[in-house]
PDB file of C-alpha atoms in Angstrom:
ATOM      1  CA  MET A1301      17.392   6.132 -54.450  1.00 40.00           C
ATOM      2  CA  ALA A1302      16.366   4.477 -50.916  1.00 43.00           C
ATOM      3  CA  LEU A1303      18.182   4.474 -47.721  1.00 43.00           C
ATOM      4  CA  SER A1304      18.646   1.078 -45.936  1.00 48.00           C
ATOM      5  CA  SER A1305      17.616   0.184 -42.712  1.00 47.00           C
ATOM      6  CA  LEU A1306      20.967   0.943 -41.839  1.00 48.00           C
ATOM      7  CA  SER A1307      21.733   4.028 -42.907  1.00 45.00           C
ATOM      8  CA  LEU A1308      17.894   4.746 -41.536  1.00 44.00           C
ATOM      9  CA  MET A1309      19.205   3.545 -38.308  1.00 49.00           C
ATOM     10  CA  PHE A1310      22.340   5.775 -38.420  1.00 44.00           C
ATOM     11  CA  LEU A1311      19.996   8.820 -39.455  1.00 44.00           C
ATOM     12  CA  LEU A1312      17.696   8.414 -36.386  1.00 49.00           C
ATOM     13  CA  ALA A1313      20.721   7.861 -33.864  1.00 47.00           C
ATOM     14  CA  PHE A1314      22.163  11.365 -35.292  1.00 42.00           C
ATOM     15  CA  PHE A1315      19.215  13.215 -34.645  1.00 43.00           C
ATOM     16  CA  PHE A1316      18.793  11.924 -31.379  1.00 44.00           C
ATOM     17  CA  MET A1317      22.151  12.711 -30.279  1.00 42.00           C
ATOM     18  CA  SER A1318      21.880  16.621 -31.598  1.00 41.00           C
ATOM     19  CA  PHE A1319      18.089  17.284 -31.027  1.00 41.00           C
ATOM     20  CA  PHE A1320      18.185  16.204 -27.464  1.00 42.00           C
ATOM     21  CA  ALA A1321      22.088  17.259 -26.766  1.00 40.00           C
ATOM     22  CA  ASN A1322      20.772  19.987 -24.267  1.00 40.00           C
ATOM     23  CA  SER A1323      19.979  18.463 -20.816  1.00 39.00           C
ATOM     24  CA  GLY A1324      18.238  21.950 -19.694  1.00 41.00           C
ATOM     25  CA  LEU A1325      15.272  20.659 -21.807  1.00 41.00           C
ATOM     26  CA  ALA A1326      14.614  18.689 -18.704  1.00 41.00           C
ATOM     27  CA  ARG A1327      13.487  22.311 -17.009  1.00 43.00           C
ATOM     28  CA  ASP A1328      11.607  23.266 -19.638  1.00 49.00           C
ATOM     29  CA  PHE A1329       8.059  22.847 -18.126  1.00 50.00           C
ATOM     30  CA  SER A1330       5.823  23.033 -21.604  1.00 55.00           C
ATOM     31  CA  ILE A1331       7.331  19.444 -21.973  1.00 64.00           C
ATOM     32  CA  VAL A1332       6.929  17.765 -18.706  1.00 80.00           C
ATOM     33  CA  GLY A1333       2.849  19.228 -19.312  1.00 88.00           C
ATOM     34  CA  TYR A1334       2.553  21.318 -15.793  1.00 91.00           C
ATOM     35  CA  THR A1335       4.175  24.469 -13.821  1.00 90.00           C
ATOM     36  CA  PRO A1336       4.620  24.870 -10.255  1.00 87.00           C
ATOM     37  CA  GLU A1337       2.307  26.824 -10.057  1.00 89.00           C
ATOM     38  CA  ASP A1338      -0.181  24.177 -11.128  1.00 90.00           C
ATOM     39  CA  LEU A1339       0.011  22.501  -7.834  1.00 88.00           C
ATOM     40  CA  THR A1340      -0.236  25.479  -5.394  1.00 88.00           C
ATOM     41  CA  SER A1341      -4.013  24.653  -4.888  1.00 93.00           C
ATOM     42  CA  GLY A1342      -6.613  22.533  -5.283  1.00 92.00           C
ATOM     43  CA  ASP A1343      -8.530  24.858  -7.781  1.00 95.00           C
ATOM     44  CA  LYS A1344      -5.194  24.780  -9.984  1.00 95.00           C
ATOM     45  CA  ILE A1345      -5.094  20.882  -9.943  1.00 96.00           C
ATOM     46  CA  ILE A1346      -9.084  20.772 -11.308  1.00 96.00           C
ATOM     47  CA  ASP A1347      -7.883  23.377 -14.035  1.00 96.00           C
ATOM     48  CA  LEU A1348      -4.985  21.672 -14.684  1.00 96.00           C
ATOM     49  CA  PHE A1349      -6.825  18.426 -15.176  1.00 97.00           C
ATOM     50  CA  GLU A1350      -9.595  20.245 -17.244  1.00 96.00           C
ATOM     51  CA  SER A1351      -7.222  21.432 -19.948  1.00 95.00           C
ATOM     52  CA  TRP A1352      -5.385  18.340 -19.903  1.00 96.00           C
ATOM     53  CA  ILE A1353      -8.898  15.676 -20.250  1.00 96.00           C
ATOM     54  CA  SER A1354      -9.555  18.654 -23.622  1.00 96.00           C
ATOM     55  CA  LYS A1355      -5.586  18.256 -25.119  1.00 94.00           C
ATOM     56  CA  HIS A1356      -5.759  14.268 -24.556  1.00 94.00           C
ATOM     57  CA  GLY A1357     -10.207  14.222 -25.880  1.00 96.00           C
ATOM     58  CA  LYS A1358     -10.459  12.150 -22.878  1.00 96.00           C
ATOM     59  CA  ILE A1359     -14.693  11.436 -21.995  1.00 96.00           C
ATOM     60  CA  TYR A1360     -15.753   9.962 -18.770  1.00 97.00           C
ATOM     61  CA  GLU A1361     -19.545   8.656 -18.897  1.00 96.00           C
ATOM     62  CA  SER A1362     -20.302   9.687 -15.314  1.00 97.00           C
ATOM     63  CA  ILE A1363     -19.511  12.189 -12.513  1.00 97.00           C
ATOM     64  CA  GLU A1364     -17.894   9.238 -10.598  1.00 98.00           C
ATOM     65  CA  GLU A1365     -15.722   8.038 -13.354  1.00 98.00           C
ATOM     66  CA  LYS A1366     -14.276  11.762 -13.528  1.00 98.00           C
ATOM     67  CA  TRP A1367     -13.699  12.062  -9.798  1.00 97.00           C
ATOM     68  CA  LEU A1368     -11.732   9.283  -9.655  1.00 98.00           C
ATOM     69  CA  ARG A1369     -10.363   9.552 -12.896  1.00 98.00           C
ATOM     70  CA  PHE A1370      -8.802  13.420 -11.491  1.00 98.00           C
ATOM     71  CA  GLU A1371      -7.724  11.471  -8.074  1.00 98.00           C
ATOM     72  CA  ILE A1372      -5.799   8.671 -10.485  1.00 98.00           C
ATOM     73  CA  PHE A1373      -4.388  11.922 -12.246  1.00 98.00           C
ATOM     74  CA  LYS A1374      -3.733  13.727  -8.526  1.00 97.00           C
ATOM     75  CA  ASP A1375      -1.448  11.156  -7.463  1.00 98.00           C
ATOM     76  CA  ASN A1376       0.245  10.277 -10.234  1.00 98.00           C
ATOM     77  CA  LEU A1377       0.694  14.063 -11.026  1.00 97.00           C
ATOM     78  CA  PHE A1378       2.491  13.998  -7.016  1.00 96.00           C
ATOM     79  CA  HIS A1379       4.874  11.709  -8.219  1.00 97.00           C
ATOM     80  CA  ILE A1380       5.810  12.833 -11.681  1.00 97.00           C
ATOM     81  CA  ASP A1381       6.446  16.389  -9.649  1.00 96.00           C
ATOM     82  CA  GLU A1382       8.254  14.689  -6.438  1.00 96.00           C
ATOM     83  CA  THR A1383      10.395  12.485  -9.105  1.00 97.00           C
ATOM     84  CA  ASN A1384      11.601  15.327 -11.552  1.00 96.00           C
ATOM     85  CA  LYS A1385      12.708  16.765  -8.427  1.00 95.00           C
ATOM     86  CA  LYS A1386      15.315  14.215  -7.086  1.00 96.00           C
ATOM     87  CA  VAL A1387      16.267  12.527 -10.752  1.00 96.00           C
ATOM     88  CA  VAL A1388      19.231  14.340 -12.974  1.00 95.00           C
ATOM     89  CA  ASN A1389      19.471  12.963 -16.142  1.00 96.00           C
ATOM     90  CA  TYR A1390      15.520  11.851 -17.097  1.00 97.00           C
ATOM     91  CA  TRP A1391      12.767  13.416 -16.611  1.00 96.00           C
ATOM     92  CA  LEU A1392       8.906  12.330 -16.120  1.00 97.00           C
ATOM     93  CA  GLY A1393       5.690  14.471 -17.726  1.00 96.00           C
ATOM     94  CA  LEU A1394       2.148  14.153 -17.485  1.00 97.00           C
ATOM     95  CA  ASN A1395       0.908  12.419 -20.749  1.00 96.00           C
ATOM     96  CA  GLU A1396      -2.208  10.399 -22.039  1.00 96.00           C
ATOM     97  CA  PHE A1397      -1.901   7.665 -19.466  1.00 98.00           C
ATOM     98  CA  SER A1398      -2.152  10.353 -16.547  1.00 98.00           C
ATOM     99  CA  ASP A1399      -5.594   9.241 -15.690  1.00 98.00           C
ATOM    100  CA  LEU A1400      -4.546   5.566 -14.948  1.00 98.00           C
ATOM    101  CA  SER A1401      -3.422   3.579 -11.713  1.00 98.00           C
ATOM    102  CA  HIS A1402      -0.164   2.255 -12.103  1.00 97.00           C
ATOM    103  CA  GLU A1403      -1.984  -1.057 -12.113  1.00 97.00           C
ATOM    104  CA  GLU A1404      -4.555  -0.563 -14.949  1.00 98.00           C
ATOM    105  CA  PHE A1405      -1.474   0.683 -17.143  1.00 97.00           C
ATOM    106  CA  LYS A1406       0.593  -2.539 -16.610  1.00 96.00           C
ATOM    107  CA  ASN A1407      -2.459  -4.743 -17.119  1.00 96.00           C
ATOM    108  CA  LYS A1408      -3.116  -2.524 -20.627  1.00 96.00           C
ATOM    109  CA  TYR A1409       0.009  -2.185 -21.868  1.00 96.00           C
ATOM    110  CA  LEU A1410       2.866  -4.096 -20.511  1.00 95.00           C
ATOM    111  CA  GLY A1411       3.524  -7.363 -22.639  1.00 84.00           C
ATOM    112  CA  LEU A1412       6.085  -9.866 -24.836  1.00 76.00           C
ATOM    113  CA  LYS A1413       3.669 -10.739 -28.286  1.00 61.00           C
ATOM    114  CA  GLU A1414       5.296 -13.237 -30.544  1.00 47.00           C
ATOM    115  CA  GLU A1415       6.503 -11.734 -33.429  1.00 47.00           C
ATOM    116  CA  SER A1416       3.662 -12.077 -36.626  1.00 42.00           C
ATOM    117  CA  GLU A1417       4.925 -14.366 -39.705  1.00 44.00           C
ATOM    118  CA  VAL A1418       5.938 -12.465 -42.434  1.00 43.00           C
ATOM    119  CA  VAL A1419       6.829 -14.595 -45.950  1.00 43.00           C
ATOM    120  CA  THR A1420      10.340 -12.817 -46.241  1.00 52.00           C
ATOM    121  CA  ILE A1421      11.977 -13.939 -42.541  1.00 54.00           C
ATOM    122  CA  SER A1422      12.423 -17.647 -41.976  1.00 63.00           C
ATOM    123  CA  GLY A1423      14.068 -17.341 -38.255  1.00 81.00           C
ATOM    124  CA  TYR A1424      15.041 -15.000 -35.672  1.00 85.00           C
ATOM    125  CA  HIS A1425      18.725 -15.459 -34.687  1.00 92.00           C
ATOM    126  CA  ASP A1426      19.093 -14.867 -30.909  1.00 95.00           C
ATOM    127  CA  VAL A1427      21.534 -12.089 -29.633  1.00 97.00           C
ATOM    128  CA  PRO A1428      24.617 -13.442 -26.990  1.00 97.00           C
ATOM    129  CA  GLN A1429      22.742 -12.897 -23.675  1.00 96.00           C
ATOM    130  CA  ASN A1430      24.403 -11.046 -21.061  1.00 97.00           C
ATOM    131  CA  SER A1431      26.595  -9.506 -23.394  1.00 97.00           C
ATOM    132  CA  GLU A1432      25.889  -5.858 -23.891  1.00 97.00           C
ATOM    133  CA  GLU A1433      29.115  -5.579 -26.362  1.00 97.00           C
ATOM    134  CA  SER A1434      27.186  -8.541 -28.485  1.00 97.00           C
ATOM    135  CA  LEU A1435      24.021  -6.238 -28.348  1.00 97.00           C
ATOM    136  CA  LEU A1436      26.051  -3.392 -29.774  1.00 97.00           C
ATOM    137  CA  LYS A1437      27.847  -5.246 -32.605  1.00 97.00           C
ATOM    138  CA  ALA A1438      24.119  -6.328 -33.495  1.00 96.00           C
ATOM    139  CA  LEU A1439      22.628  -2.960 -33.298  1.00 96.00           C
ATOM    140  CA  ALA A1440      25.376  -1.613 -35.347  1.00 95.00           C
ATOM    141  CA  ASN A1441      23.996  -3.597 -38.471  1.00 93.00           C
ATOM    142  CA  GLN A1442      20.263  -4.061 -37.305  1.00 94.00           C
ATOM    143  CA  PRO A1443      17.455  -3.254 -35.415  1.00 96.00           C
ATOM    144  CA  LEU A1444      17.222  -5.744 -32.832  1.00 97.00           C
ATOM    145  CA  SER A1445      14.054  -7.017 -31.093  1.00 96.00           C
ATOM    146  CA  VAL A1446      14.293  -6.525 -26.999  1.00 97.00           C
ATOM    147  CA  ALA A1447      13.017  -7.671 -23.999  1.00 97.00           C
ATOM    148  CA  ILE A1448      12.901  -5.034 -20.652  1.00 98.00           C
ATOM    149  CA  GLU A1449      11.370  -5.137 -17.457  1.00 98.00           C
ATOM    150  CA  ALA A1450       8.919  -1.470 -18.198  1.00 97.00           C
ATOM    151  CA  SER A1451       6.489  -2.167 -14.631  1.00 95.00           C
ATOM    152  CA  GLY A1452       8.109   0.563 -13.360  1.00 94.00           C
ATOM    153  CA  ARG A1453       6.280   3.609 -12.473  1.00 95.00           C
ATOM    154  CA  ASP A1454       8.121   5.572 -13.916  1.00 97.00           C
ATOM    155  CA  PHE A1455       7.944   4.125 -17.702  1.00 96.00           C
ATOM    156  CA  GLN A1456       3.965   5.706 -17.597  1.00 97.00           C
ATOM    157  CA  PHE A1457       5.204   8.476 -17.452  1.00 98.00           C
ATOM    158  CA  TYR A1458       8.242   9.081 -19.278  1.00 98.00           C
ATOM    159  CA  SER A1459       9.207  12.224 -21.228  1.00 96.00           C
ATOM    160  CA  GLY A1460      12.211  12.631 -21.679  1.00 96.00           C
ATOM    161  CA  GLY A1461      16.274  11.823 -20.879  1.00 96.00           C
ATOM    162  CA  VAL A1462      18.719   9.496 -20.582  1.00 98.00           C
ATOM    163  CA  PHE A1463      16.969   6.843 -18.620  1.00 98.00           C
ATOM    164  CA  ASP A1464      19.024   5.668 -15.513  1.00 97.00           C
ATOM    165  CA  GLY A1465      16.086   4.885 -13.405  1.00 95.00           C
ATOM    166  CA  HIS A1466      15.218   1.915 -11.031  1.00 92.00           C
ATOM    167  CA  CYS A1467      13.909  -1.120 -12.694  1.00 94.00           C
ATOM    168  CA  GLY A1468      14.925  -5.368 -12.522  1.00 95.00           C
ATOM    169  CA  THR A1469      15.339  -7.871 -14.912  1.00 96.00           C
ATOM    170  CA  GLN A1470      11.914  -9.848 -14.971  1.00 96.00           C
ATOM    171  CA  LEU A1471      10.889  -9.242 -18.835  1.00 97.00           C
ATOM    172  CA  ASP A1472       7.540  -7.923 -19.205  1.00 96.00           C
ATOM    173  CA  HIS A1473       7.558  -5.842 -22.545  1.00 97.00           C
ATOM    174  CA  GLY A1474       9.101  -6.315 -26.158  1.00 96.00           C
ATOM    175  CA  VAL A1475      10.012  -3.292 -27.776  1.00 97.00           C
ATOM    176  CA  ALA A1476      13.047  -2.862 -30.544  1.00 97.00           C
ATOM    177  CA  ALA A1477      16.601  -1.746 -29.832  1.00 98.00           C
ATOM    178  CA  VAL A1478      17.279   0.696 -32.980  1.00 97.00           C
ATOM    179  CA  GLY A1479      20.568   2.681 -32.292  1.00 97.00           C
ATOM    180  CA  TYR A1480      22.332   3.649 -29.623  1.00 97.00           C
ATOM    181  CA  GLY A1481      24.629   6.734 -28.721  1.00 96.00           C
ATOM    182  CA  SER A1482      26.386   9.507 -26.032  1.00 96.00           C
ATOM    183  CA  THR A1483      25.235  13.223 -24.809  1.00 92.00           C
ATOM    184  CA  ASN A1484      26.954  14.448 -22.178  1.00 90.00           C
ATOM    185  CA  GLY A1485      28.748  12.032 -21.104  1.00 92.00           C
ATOM    186  CA  LEU A1486      26.143   9.270 -20.986  1.00 95.00           C
ATOM    187  CA  ASP A1487      25.785   6.146 -23.200  1.00 98.00           C
ATOM    188  CA  TYR A1488      22.224   4.952 -24.126  1.00 98.00           C
ATOM    189  CA  ILE A1489      20.687   2.926 -26.319  1.00 98.00           C
ATOM    190  CA  ILE A1490      17.755   4.494 -28.195  1.00 98.00           C
ATOM    191  CA  VAL A1491      14.645   1.846 -28.116  1.00 98.00           C
ATOM    192  CA  LYS A1492      11.073   2.707 -29.751  1.00 98.00           C
ATOM    193  CA  ASN A1493       8.238   1.517 -27.835  1.00 97.00           C
ATOM    194  CA  SER A1494       5.011   0.243 -28.924  1.00 95.00           C
ATOM    195  CA  TRP A1495       2.737   2.852 -26.157  1.00 96.00           C
ATOM    196  CA  GLY A1496       2.009   5.841 -29.554  1.00 94.00           C
ATOM    197  CA  SER A1497       4.195   9.466 -30.257  1.00 94.00           C
ATOM    198  CA  LYS A1498       2.301  10.679 -27.824  1.00 93.00           C
ATOM    199  CA  TRP A1499       4.683   8.844 -25.527  1.00 96.00           C
ATOM    200  CA  GLY A1500       8.450   9.542 -24.300  1.00 96.00           C
ATOM    201  CA  GLU A1501      10.832  11.346 -26.759  1.00 96.00           C
ATOM    202  CA  LYS A1502       8.302  10.743 -29.554  1.00 96.00           C
ATOM    203  CA  GLY A1503       7.703   6.688 -28.931  1.00 97.00           C
ATOM    204  CA  TYR A1504      11.311   6.785 -27.966  1.00 98.00           C
ATOM    205  CA  ILE A1505      13.257   6.022 -24.573  1.00 98.00           C
ATOM    206  CA  ARG A1506      16.871   6.508 -24.352  1.00 98.00           C
ATOM    207  CA  MET A1507      18.051   3.928 -21.834  1.00 98.00           C
ATOM    208  CA  LYS A1508      21.760   3.691 -20.657  1.00 98.00           C
ATOM    209  CA  ARG A1509      24.225   1.644 -20.796  1.00 97.00           C
ATOM    210  CA  ASN A1510      27.553   0.981 -19.218  1.00 96.00           C
ATOM    211  CA  THR A1511      25.904   0.260 -16.447  1.00 96.00           C
ATOM    212  CA  GLY A1512      28.329  -2.642 -15.286  1.00 94.00           C
ATOM    213  CA  LYS A1513      25.582  -5.053 -15.010  1.00 95.00           C
ATOM    214  CA  PRO A1514      25.575  -7.480 -17.766  1.00 96.00           C
ATOM    215  CA  ALA A1515      21.862  -7.841 -18.123  1.00 98.00           C
ATOM    216  CA  GLY A1516      22.015  -3.981 -18.471  1.00 98.00           C
ATOM    217  CA  LEU A1517      19.555  -1.324 -17.603  1.00 98.00           C
ATOM    218  CA  CYS A1518      16.064  -3.429 -17.008  1.00 98.00           C
ATOM    219  CA  GLY A1519      17.318  -6.476 -18.522  1.00 98.00           C
ATOM    220  CA  ILE A1520      17.221  -4.965 -21.761  1.00 98.00           C
ATOM    221  CA  ASN A1521      20.734  -7.614 -22.254  1.00 98.00           C
ATOM    222  CA  LYS A1522      18.976 -10.766 -21.534  1.00 97.00           C
ATOM    223  CA  MET A1523      16.898 -11.319 -25.055  1.00 96.00           C
ATOM    224  CA  ALA A1524      17.566  -9.553 -28.014  1.00 96.00           C
ATOM    225  CA  SER A1525      17.059 -11.107 -31.664  1.00 95.00           C
ATOM    226  CA  TYR A1526      16.854 -10.615 -34.815  1.00 93.00           C
ATOM    227  CA  PRO A1527      15.082 -11.562 -38.053  1.00 89.00           C
ATOM    228  CA  THR A1528      16.763 -13.614 -40.745  1.00 83.00           C
ATOM    229  CA  LYS A1529      15.832 -13.906 -44.445  1.00 72.00           C
ATOM    230  CA  LYS A1530      15.342 -16.344 -46.774  1.00 61.00           C
ATOM    231  CA  LYS A1531      17.730 -16.551 -49.602  1.00 56.00           C
TER     232      LYS A1531
END
């Protein structure tokens, strides 16, 4: 018998709670894509860059382009490493976006897009704004379309954990909230992004909830909705 969308949503939440229960994953350097040794010399960073190119199948049109991308990669690498030294509940890592400047990344990957029409959908029901209680109540029944501010640099390189980093509430990116849970005393909302399975936790991010702010982390409580079907 096929699982209902509600059953699938709770199975997904259970998967995240079980798989990421061990916060020690944050110290596994295979997850973040580099080791401290890789940062000890320019030659080692070049070797890391070449390995990263091979892993992600990158092709550059010229030596000049490759050099530019290396300089951006190096700057991003140091940002990732410095951030990982400071944060506790989440971590950043090298990914397929590591040769993009943050401005390039924002211009290419952020956006709030109109939903495409589906025959069986008659409209959308808006969840009351700035109410985490209302959002969780709606989320218990179905996934939600939500908007967040994802323009912070840490979003570009998020690799795992419960994200509680800095972000505002100027909504600039549409995502889907698909579940919620708690790990090691941290409450979170499970969010499915649109940047592919190599980003974050296989395409998902866990965003901290119970922040004490009506809009929620990154404004996630400000603009949520779910589709209503024709009878």
